[in-house]
Amino acid sequence: MRPPPRTKEVMINNQTIKLKYCFTCKIFRPPRASHCSLCDNCVERFDHHCPWVGNCVVSKTMTFVEAVKQSPVSVVEVIICFFSVWSILGLAGFHTYLIMSNLTTNEDIKGSFSKRNHISAKNPYSRGSIFSNCYSILCAPIGPSLIHRRSFVYCEE
């Protein structure tokens, strides 16, 4: 039996393109396709084989509309992720403010050092600058515990 020809010429946009024959898949490869030896098949618009994903990466990415048609649940997942990210960013921003002000969450909720009755109550624990407050919260050594976990508790009368 005679082997098939190695190339085949086709016209694309009035240009002659040679299609190569893949002896493994036994087909003429489409234009811009390559055979991936790891996946053992021909891949259109083959970019490279990613060892971390264990799959071929193609330069033609799936459009958003195609992805929604293929998996409509992904829209719900995107919405959940959107609100989750904003919640986490809000919480991180709030705690960054607390660290820069040298406040606790409880002090902020109670408004211990905020304006009461139009009188400004200054935070006595503030170190005076944002950097000093951040250093005192994040880098200062941890003080001794207020309780002794291994000692007995005696009732005072």
mmCIF file with all atom_site columns, C-alpha atoms in Angstrom:
data_model
loop_
_atom_site.group_PDB
_atom_site.id
_atom_site.type_symbol
_atom_site.label_atom_id
_atom_site.label_alt_id
_atom_site.label_comp_id
_atom_site.label_asym_id
_atom_site.label_entity_id
_atom_site.label_seq_id
_atom_site.pdbx_PDB_ins_code
_atom_site.Cartn_x
_atom_site.Cartn_y
_atom_site.Cartn_z
_atom_site.occupancy
_atom_site.B_iso_or_equiv
_atom_site.pdbx_formal_charge
_atom_site.auth_seq_id
_atom_site.auth_comp_id
_atom_site.auth_asym_id
_atom_site.auth_atom_id
_atom_site.pdbx_PDB_model_num
ATOM 1   C CA . MET A 1 1   ? 0.000   0.000  0.000  1.00 0.00 ? 1   MET A CA 1
ATOM 2   C CA . ARG A 1 2   ? 1.291   3.409  -0.970 1.00 0.00 ? 2   ARG A CA 1
ATOM 3   C CA . PRO A 1 3   ? 1.656   6.084  1.790  1.00 0.00 ? 3   PRO A CA 1
ATOM 4   C CA . PRO A 1 4   ? -0.497  9.196  1.453  1.00 0.00 ? 4   PRO A CA 1
ATOM 5   C CA . PRO A 1 5   ? 1.030   12.385 0.081  1.00 0.00 ? 5   PRO A CA 1
ATOM 6   C CA . ARG A 1 6   ? 2.806   14.495 2.691  1.00 0.00 ? 6   ARG A CA 1
ATOM 7   C CA . THR A 1 7   ? 1.041   17.746 1.777  1.00 0.00 ? 7   THR A CA 1
ATOM 8   C CA . LYS A 1 8   ? -2.226  18.930 0.310  1.00 0.00 ? 8   LYS A CA 1
ATOM 9   C CA . GLU A 1 9   ? -2.833  22.406 -1.080 1.00 0.00 ? 9   GLU A CA 1
ATOM 10  C CA . VAL A 1 10  ? -5.997  24.371 -0.221 1.00 0.00 ? 10  VAL A CA 1
ATOM 11  C CA . MET A 1 11  ? -7.093  27.944 -0.960 1.00 0.00 ? 11  MET A CA 1
ATOM 12  C CA . ILE A 1 12  ? -7.798  30.249 2.016  1.00 0.00 ? 12  ILE A CA 1
ATOM 13  C CA . ASN A 1 13  ? -8.611  33.900 1.246  1.00 0.00 ? 13  ASN A CA 1
ATOM 14  C CA . ASN A 1 14  ? -7.124  33.512 -2.232 1.00 0.00 ? 14  ASN A CA 1
ATOM 15  C CA . GLN A 1 15  ? -3.853  32.173 -0.858 1.00 0.00 ? 15  GLN A CA 1
ATOM 16  C CA . THR A 1 16  ? -2.504  28.695 -1.292 1.00 0.00 ? 16  THR A CA 1
ATOM 17  C CA . ILE A 1 17  ? -1.902  26.955 2.025  1.00 0.00 ? 17  ILE A CA 1
ATOM 18  C CA . LYS A 1 18  ? -0.187  23.583 2.327  1.00 0.00 ? 18  LYS A CA 1
ATOM 19  C CA . LEU A 1 19  ? -1.788  21.173 4.778  1.00 0.00 ? 19  LEU A CA 1
ATOM 20  C CA . LYS A 1 20  ? 0.620   18.662 6.276  1.00 0.00 ? 20  LYS A CA 1
ATOM 21  C CA . TYR A 1 21  ? -0.332  15.051 6.744  1.00 0.00 ? 21  TYR A CA 1
ATOM 22  C CA . CYS A 1 22  ? -0.155  13.712 10.308 1.00 0.00 ? 22  CYS A CA 1
ATOM 23  C CA . PHE A 1 23  ? 0.924   10.079 10.215 1.00 0.00 ? 23  PHE A CA 1
ATOM 24  C CA . THR A 1 24  ? -0.114  9.525  13.836 1.00 0.00 ? 24  THR A CA 1
ATOM 25  C CA . CYS A 1 25  ? -3.687  10.829 13.522 1.00 0.00 ? 25  CYS A CA 1
ATOM 26  C CA . LYS A 1 26  ? -3.903  9.828  9.838  1.00 0.00 ? 26  LYS A CA 1
ATOM 27  C CA . ILE A 1 27  ? -5.414  13.173 8.766  1.00 0.00 ? 27  ILE A CA 1
ATOM 28  C CA . PHE A 1 28  ? -4.340  16.285 6.946  1.00 0.00 ? 28  PHE A CA 1
ATOM 29  C CA . ARG A 1 29  ? -3.834  18.775 9.741  1.00 0.00 ? 29  ARG A CA 1
ATOM 30  C CA . PRO A 1 30  ? -5.982  21.915 9.556  1.00 0.00 ? 30  PRO A CA 1
ATOM 31  C CA . PRO A 1 31  ? -4.101  25.166 8.940  1.00 0.00 ? 31  PRO A CA 1
ATOM 32  C CA . ARG A 1 32  ? -2.137  26.362 11.998 1.00 0.00 ? 32  ARG A CA 1
ATOM 33  C CA . ALA A 1 33  ? -2.557  22.989 13.734 1.00 0.00 ? 33  ALA A CA 1
ATOM 34  C CA . SER A 1 34  ? 0.237   20.929 15.257 1.00 0.00 ? 34  SER A CA 1
ATOM 35  C CA . HIS A 1 35  ? 0.497   17.468 16.686 1.00 0.00 ? 35  HIS A CA 1
ATOM 36  C CA . CYS A 1 36  ? 1.068   17.353 20.448 1.00 0.00 ? 36  CYS A CA 1
ATOM 37  C CA . SER A 1 37  ? 3.182   14.338 21.275 1.00 0.00 ? 37  SER A CA 1
ATOM 38  C CA . LEU A 1 38  ? 2.149   14.398 24.943 1.00 0.00 ? 38  LEU A CA 1
ATOM 39  C CA . CYS A 1 39  ? -1.620  14.485 24.279 1.00 0.00 ? 39  CYS A CA 1
ATOM 40  C CA . ASP A 1 40  ? -1.125  12.338 21.151 1.00 0.00 ? 40  ASP A CA 1
ATOM 41  C CA . ASN A 1 41  ? -3.526  14.281 18.947 1.00 0.00 ? 41  ASN A CA 1
ATOM 42  C CA . CYS A 1 42  ? -3.599  17.217 16.544 1.00 0.00 ? 42  CYS A CA 1
ATOM 43  C CA . VAL A 1 43  ? -4.573  20.529 18.121 1.00 0.00 ? 43  VAL A CA 1
ATOM 44  C CA . GLU A 1 44  ? -5.875  23.544 16.199 1.00 0.00 ? 44  GLU A CA 1
ATOM 45  C CA . ARG A 1 45  ? -3.958  26.781 16.862 1.00 0.00 ? 45  ARG A CA 1
ATOM 46  C CA . PHE A 1 46  ? -1.593  24.874 19.147 1.00 0.00 ? 46  PHE A CA 1
ATOM 47  C CA . ASP A 1 47  ? 0.479   27.171 21.364 1.00 0.00 ? 47  ASP A CA 1
ATOM 48  C CA . HIS A 1 48  ? 2.211   24.803 23.783 1.00 0.00 ? 48  HIS A CA 1
ATOM 49  C CA . HIS A 1 49  ? 1.617   21.900 26.130 1.00 0.00 ? 49  HIS A CA 1
ATOM 50  C CA . CYS A 1 50  ? 1.362   23.014 29.765 1.00 0.00 ? 50  CYS A CA 1
ATOM 51  C CA . PRO A 1 51  ? 2.839   20.421 32.147 1.00 0.00 ? 51  PRO A CA 1
ATOM 52  C CA . TRP A 1 52  ? 1.173   21.978 35.216 1.00 0.00 ? 52  TRP A CA 1
ATOM 53  C CA . VAL A 1 53  ? -2.332  21.677 33.778 1.00 0.00 ? 53  VAL A CA 1
ATOM 54  C CA . GLY A 1 54  ? -1.534  18.543 31.810 1.00 0.00 ? 54  GLY A CA 1
ATOM 55  C CA . ASN A 1 55  ? -3.260  19.935 28.743 1.00 0.00 ? 55  ASN A CA 1
ATOM 56  C CA . CYS A 1 56  ? -2.566  21.808 25.528 1.00 0.00 ? 56  CYS A CA 1
ATOM 57  C CA . VAL A 1 57  ? -2.830  25.585 25.502 1.00 0.00 ? 57  VAL A CA 1
ATOM 58  C CA . VAL A 1 58  ? -4.377  26.990 22.351 1.00 0.00 ? 58  VAL A CA 1
ATOM 59  C CA . SER A 1 59  ? -4.152  30.583 21.216 1.00 0.00 ? 59  SER A CA 1
ATOM 60  C CA . LYS A 1 60  ? -7.854  30.656 20.393 1.00 0.00 ? 60  LYS A CA 1
ATOM 61  C CA . THR A 1 61  ? -9.408  31.233 23.780 1.00 0.00 ? 61  THR A CA 1
ATOM 62  C CA . MET A 1 62  ? -13.024 30.529 24.491 1.00 0.00 ? 62  MET A CA 1
ATOM 63  C CA . THR A 1 63  ? -15.207 33.625 24.347 1.00 0.00 ? 63  THR A CA 1
ATOM 64  C CA . PHE A 1 64  ? -17.384 34.631 27.270 1.00 0.00 ? 64  PHE A CA 1
ATOM 65  C CA . VAL A 1 65  ? -20.589 33.797 25.379 1.00 0.00 ? 65  VAL A CA 1
ATOM 66  C CA . GLU A 1 66  ? -19.317 30.306 24.528 1.00 0.00 ? 66  GLU A CA 1
ATOM 67  C CA . ALA A 1 67  ? -18.352 29.747 28.160 1.00 0.00 ? 67  ALA A CA 1
ATOM 68  C CA . VAL A 1 68  ? -21.810 30.787 29.390 1.00 0.00 ? 68  VAL A CA 1
ATOM 69  C CA . LYS A 1 69  ? -23.488 28.510 26.844 1.00 0.00 ? 69  LYS A CA 1
ATOM 70  C CA . GLN A 1 70  ? -21.288 25.618 27.915 1.00 0.00 ? 70  GLN A CA 1
ATOM 71  C CA . SER A 1 71  ? -21.709 26.236 31.661 1.00 0.00 ? 71  SER A CA 1
ATOM 72  C CA . PRO A 1 72  ? -24.497 28.653 32.696 1.00 0.00 ? 72  PRO A CA 1
ATOM 73  C CA . VAL A 1 73  ? -23.752 27.990 36.368 1.00 0.00 ? 73  VAL A CA 1
ATOM 74  C CA . SER A 1 74  ? -20.483 29.869 35.904 1.00 0.00 ? 74  SER A CA 1
ATOM 75  C CA . VAL A 1 75  ? -22.428 33.170 35.827 1.00 0.00 ? 75  VAL A CA 1
ATOM 76  C CA . VAL A 1 76  ? -23.690 32.481 39.357 1.00 0.00 ? 76  VAL A CA 1
ATOM 77  C CA . GLU A 1 77  ? -20.149 31.583 40.432 1.00 0.00 ? 77  GLU A CA 1
ATOM 78  C CA . VAL A 1 78  ? -18.808 34.859 39.004 1.00 0.00 ? 78  VAL A CA 1
ATOM 79  C CA . ILE A 1 79  ? -21.463 36.844 40.905 1.00 0.00 ? 79  ILE A CA 1
ATOM 80  C CA . ILE A 1 80  ? -20.684 35.025 44.165 1.00 0.00 ? 80  ILE A CA 1
ATOM 81  C CA . CYS A 1 81  ? -16.946 35.594 43.676 1.00 0.00 ? 81  CYS A CA 1
ATOM 82  C CA . PHE A 1 82  ? -17.538 39.289 42.900 1.00 0.00 ? 82  PHE A CA 1
ATOM 83  C CA . PHE A 1 83  ? -19.392 39.887 46.163 1.00 0.00 ? 83  PHE A CA 1
ATOM 84  C CA . SER A 1 84  ? -16.985 37.697 48.136 1.00 0.00 ? 84  SER A CA 1
ATOM 85  C CA . VAL A 1 85  ? -13.978 39.649 46.889 1.00 0.00 ? 85  VAL A CA 1
ATOM 86  C CA . TRP A 1 86  ? -15.611 42.990 47.750 1.00 0.00 ? 86  TRP A CA 1
ATOM 87  C CA . SER A 1 87  ? -16.526 41.703 51.218 1.00 0.00 ? 87  SER A CA 1
ATOM 88  C CA . ILE A 1 88  ? -12.954 40.567 51.851 1.00 0.00 ? 88  ILE A CA 1
ATOM 89  C CA . LEU A 1 89  ? -11.518 43.830 50.497 1.00 0.00 ? 89  LEU A CA 1
ATOM 90  C CA . GLY A 1 90  ? -13.916 45.809 52.699 1.00 0.00 ? 90  GLY A CA 1
ATOM 91  C CA . LEU A 1 91  ? -12.906 43.812 55.765 1.00 0.00 ? 91  LEU A CA 1
ATOM 92  C CA . ALA A 1 92  ? -9.213  44.195 54.934 1.00 0.00 ? 92  ALA A CA 1
ATOM 93  C CA . GLY A 1 93  ? -9.667  47.942 54.407 1.00 0.00 ? 93  GLY A CA 1
ATOM 94  C CA . PHE A 1 94  ? -11.531 48.330 57.697 1.00 0.00 ? 94  PHE A CA 1
ATOM 95  C CA . HIS A 1 95  ? -8.846  46.484 59.646 1.00 0.00 ? 95  HIS A CA 1
ATOM 96  C CA . THR A 1 96  ? -6.120  48.475 57.900 1.00 0.00 ? 96  THR A CA 1
ATOM 97  C CA . TYR A 1 97  ? -7.879  51.627 59.144 1.00 0.00 ? 97  TYR A CA 1
ATOM 98  C CA . LEU A 1 98  ? -8.039  50.152 62.665 1.00 0.00 ? 98  LEU A CA 1
ATOM 99  C CA . ILE A 1 99  ? -4.317  49.322 62.625 1.00 0.00 ? 99  ILE A CA 1
ATOM 100 C CA . MET A 1 100 ? -3.392  52.783 61.332 1.00 0.00 ? 100 MET A CA 1
ATOM 101 C CA . SER A 1 101 ? -5.555  54.369 64.063 1.00 0.00 ? 101 SER A CA 1
ATOM 102 C CA . ASN A 1 102 ? -4.370  51.964 66.796 1.00 0.00 ? 102 ASN A CA 1
ATOM 103 C CA . LEU A 1 103 ? -7.966  51.036 67.620 1.00 0.00 ? 103 LEU A CA 1
ATOM 104 C CA . THR A 1 104 ? -9.690  47.764 68.364 1.00 0.00 ? 104 THR A CA 1
ATOM 105 C CA . THR A 1 105 ? -12.882 46.719 66.609 1.00 0.00 ? 105 THR A CA 1
ATOM 106 C CA . ASN A 1 106 ? -14.756 47.065 69.896 1.00 0.00 ? 106 ASN A CA 1
ATOM 107 C CA . GLU A 1 107 ? -13.508 50.636 70.425 1.00 0.00 ? 107 GLU A CA 1
ATOM 108 C CA . ASP A 1 108 ? -14.523 51.576 66.893 1.00 0.00 ? 108 ASP A CA 1
ATOM 109 C CA . ILE A 1 109 ? -18.008 50.039 67.184 1.00 0.00 ? 109 ILE A CA 1
ATOM 110 C CA . LYS A 1 110 ? -18.651 51.720 70.531 1.00 0.00 ? 110 LYS A CA 1
ATOM 111 C CA . GLY A 1 111 ? -17.246 54.985 69.222 1.00 0.00 ? 111 GLY A CA 1
ATOM 112 C CA . SER A 1 112 ? -15.031 55.320 72.284 1.00 0.00 ? 112 SER A CA 1
ATOM 113 C CA . PHE A 1 113 ? -12.737 57.918 70.735 1.00 0.00 ? 113 PHE A CA 1
ATOM 114 C CA . SER A 1 114 ? -14.963 59.458 68.073 1.00 0.00 ? 114 SER A CA 1
ATOM 115 C CA . LYS A 1 115 ? -16.822 62.741 68.178 1.00 0.00 ? 115 LYS A CA 1
ATOM 116 C CA . ARG A 1 116 ? -19.534 62.620 70.833 1.00 0.00 ? 116 ARG A CA 1
ATOM 117 C CA . ASN A 1 117 ? -21.860 65.559 71.182 1.00 0.00 ? 117 ASN A CA 1
ATOM 118 C CA . HIS A 1 118 ? -19.580 67.518 68.827 1.00 0.00 ? 118 HIS A CA 1
ATOM 119 C CA . ILE A 1 119 ? -16.674 67.101 71.265 1.00 0.00 ? 119 ILE A CA 1
ATOM 120 C CA . SER A 1 120 ? -13.596 65.455 69.825 1.00 0.00 ? 120 SER A CA 1
ATOM 121 C CA . ALA A 1 121 ? -12.243 62.693 72.047 1.00 0.00 ? 121 ALA A CA 1
ATOM 122 C CA . LYS A 1 122 ? -8.646  61.923 71.056 1.00 0.00 ? 122 LYS A CA 1
ATOM 123 C CA . ASN A 1 123 ? -7.511  58.306 71.062 1.00 0.00 ? 123 ASN A CA 1
ATOM 124 C CA . PRO A 1 124 ? -5.096  58.055 74.011 1.00 0.00 ? 124 PRO A CA 1
ATOM 125 C CA . TYR A 1 125 ? -3.507  54.903 72.554 1.00 0.00 ? 125 TYR A CA 1
ATOM 126 C CA . SER A 1 126 ? -2.521  56.519 69.249 1.00 0.00 ? 126 SER A CA 1
ATOM 127 C CA . ARG A 1 127 ? 1.247   56.864 68.815 1.00 0.00 ? 127 ARG A CA 1
ATOM 128 C CA . GLY A 1 128 ? 0.834   60.077 66.825 1.00 0.00 ? 128 GLY A CA 1
ATOM 129 C CA . SER A 1 129 ? 1.623   58.802 63.319 1.00 0.00 ? 129 SER A CA 1
ATOM 130 C CA . ILE A 1 130 ? 0.342   56.068 61.060 1.00 0.00 ? 130 ILE A CA 1
ATOM 131 C CA . PHE A 1 131 ? 3.766   54.397 60.897 1.00 0.00 ? 131 PHE A CA 1
ATOM 132 C CA . SER A 1 132 ? 4.158   54.339 64.686 1.00 0.00 ? 132 SER A CA 1
ATOM 133 C CA . ASN A 1 133 ? 0.659   52.890 65.071 1.00 0.00 ? 133 ASN A CA 1
ATOM 134 C CA . CYS A 1 134 ? 1.361   50.194 62.464 1.00 0.00 ? 134 CYS A CA 1
ATOM 135 C CA . TYR A 1 135 ? 4.679   49.353 64.127 1.00 0.00 ? 135 TYR A CA 1
ATOM 136 C CA . SER A 1 136 ? 3.123   49.116 67.595 1.00 0.00 ? 136 SER A CA 1
ATOM 137 C CA . ILE A 1 137 ? 0.387   46.757 66.347 1.00 0.00 ? 137 ILE A CA 1
ATOM 138 C CA . LEU A 1 138 ? 2.325   44.615 63.869 1.00 0.00 ? 138 LEU A CA 1
ATOM 139 C CA . CYS A 1 139 ? 5.923   44.574 65.123 1.00 0.00 ? 139 CYS A CA 1
ATOM 140 C CA . ALA A 1 140 ? 5.873   45.180 68.865 1.00 0.00 ? 140 ALA A CA 1
ATOM 141 C CA . PRO A 1 141 ? 6.588   42.229 71.160 1.00 0.00 ? 141 PRO A CA 1
ATOM 142 C CA . ILE A 1 142 ? 3.617   40.447 72.653 1.00 0.00 ? 142 ILE A CA 1
ATOM 143 C CA . GLY A 1 143 ? 3.041   41.370 76.277 1.00 0.00 ? 143 GLY A CA 1
ATOM 144 C CA . PRO A 1 144 ? 2.590   38.903 79.115 1.00 0.00 ? 144 PRO A CA 1
ATOM 145 C CA . SER A 1 145 ? -0.698  37.058 79.473 1.00 0.00 ? 145 SER A CA 1
ATOM 146 C CA . LEU A 1 146 ? -3.217  38.347 81.988 1.00 0.00 ? 146 LEU A CA 1
ATOM 147 C CA . ILE A 1 147 ? -4.038  34.821 83.115 1.00 0.00 ? 147 ILE A CA 1
ATOM 148 C CA . HIS A 1 148 ? -1.832  31.974 84.300 1.00 0.00 ? 148 HIS A CA 1
ATOM 149 C CA . ARG A 1 149 ? -3.220  28.897 82.609 1.00 0.00 ? 149 ARG A CA 1
ATOM 150 C CA . ARG A 1 150 ? -1.442  26.350 84.804 1.00 0.00 ? 150 ARG A CA 1
ATOM 151 C CA . SER A 1 151 ? -2.295  27.835 88.157 1.00 0.00 ? 151 SER A CA 1
ATOM 152 C CA . PHE A 1 152 ? -5.304  27.090 90.313 1.00 0.00 ? 152 PHE A CA 1
ATOM 153 C CA . VAL A 1 153 ? -8.162  29.554 90.509 1.00 0.00 ? 153 VAL A CA 1
ATOM 154 C CA . TYR A 1 154 ? -9.123  30.480 94.054 1.00 0.00 ? 154 TYR A CA 1
ATOM 155 C CA . CYS A 1 155 ? -12.402 32.097 94.945 1.00 0.00 ? 155 CYS A CA 1
ATOM 156 C CA . GLU A 1 156 ? -12.059 35.431 96.679 1.00 0.00 ? 156 GLU A CA 1
ATOM 157 C CA . GLU A 1 157 ? -14.388 35.968 99.601 1.00 0.00 ? 157 GLU A CA 1
#
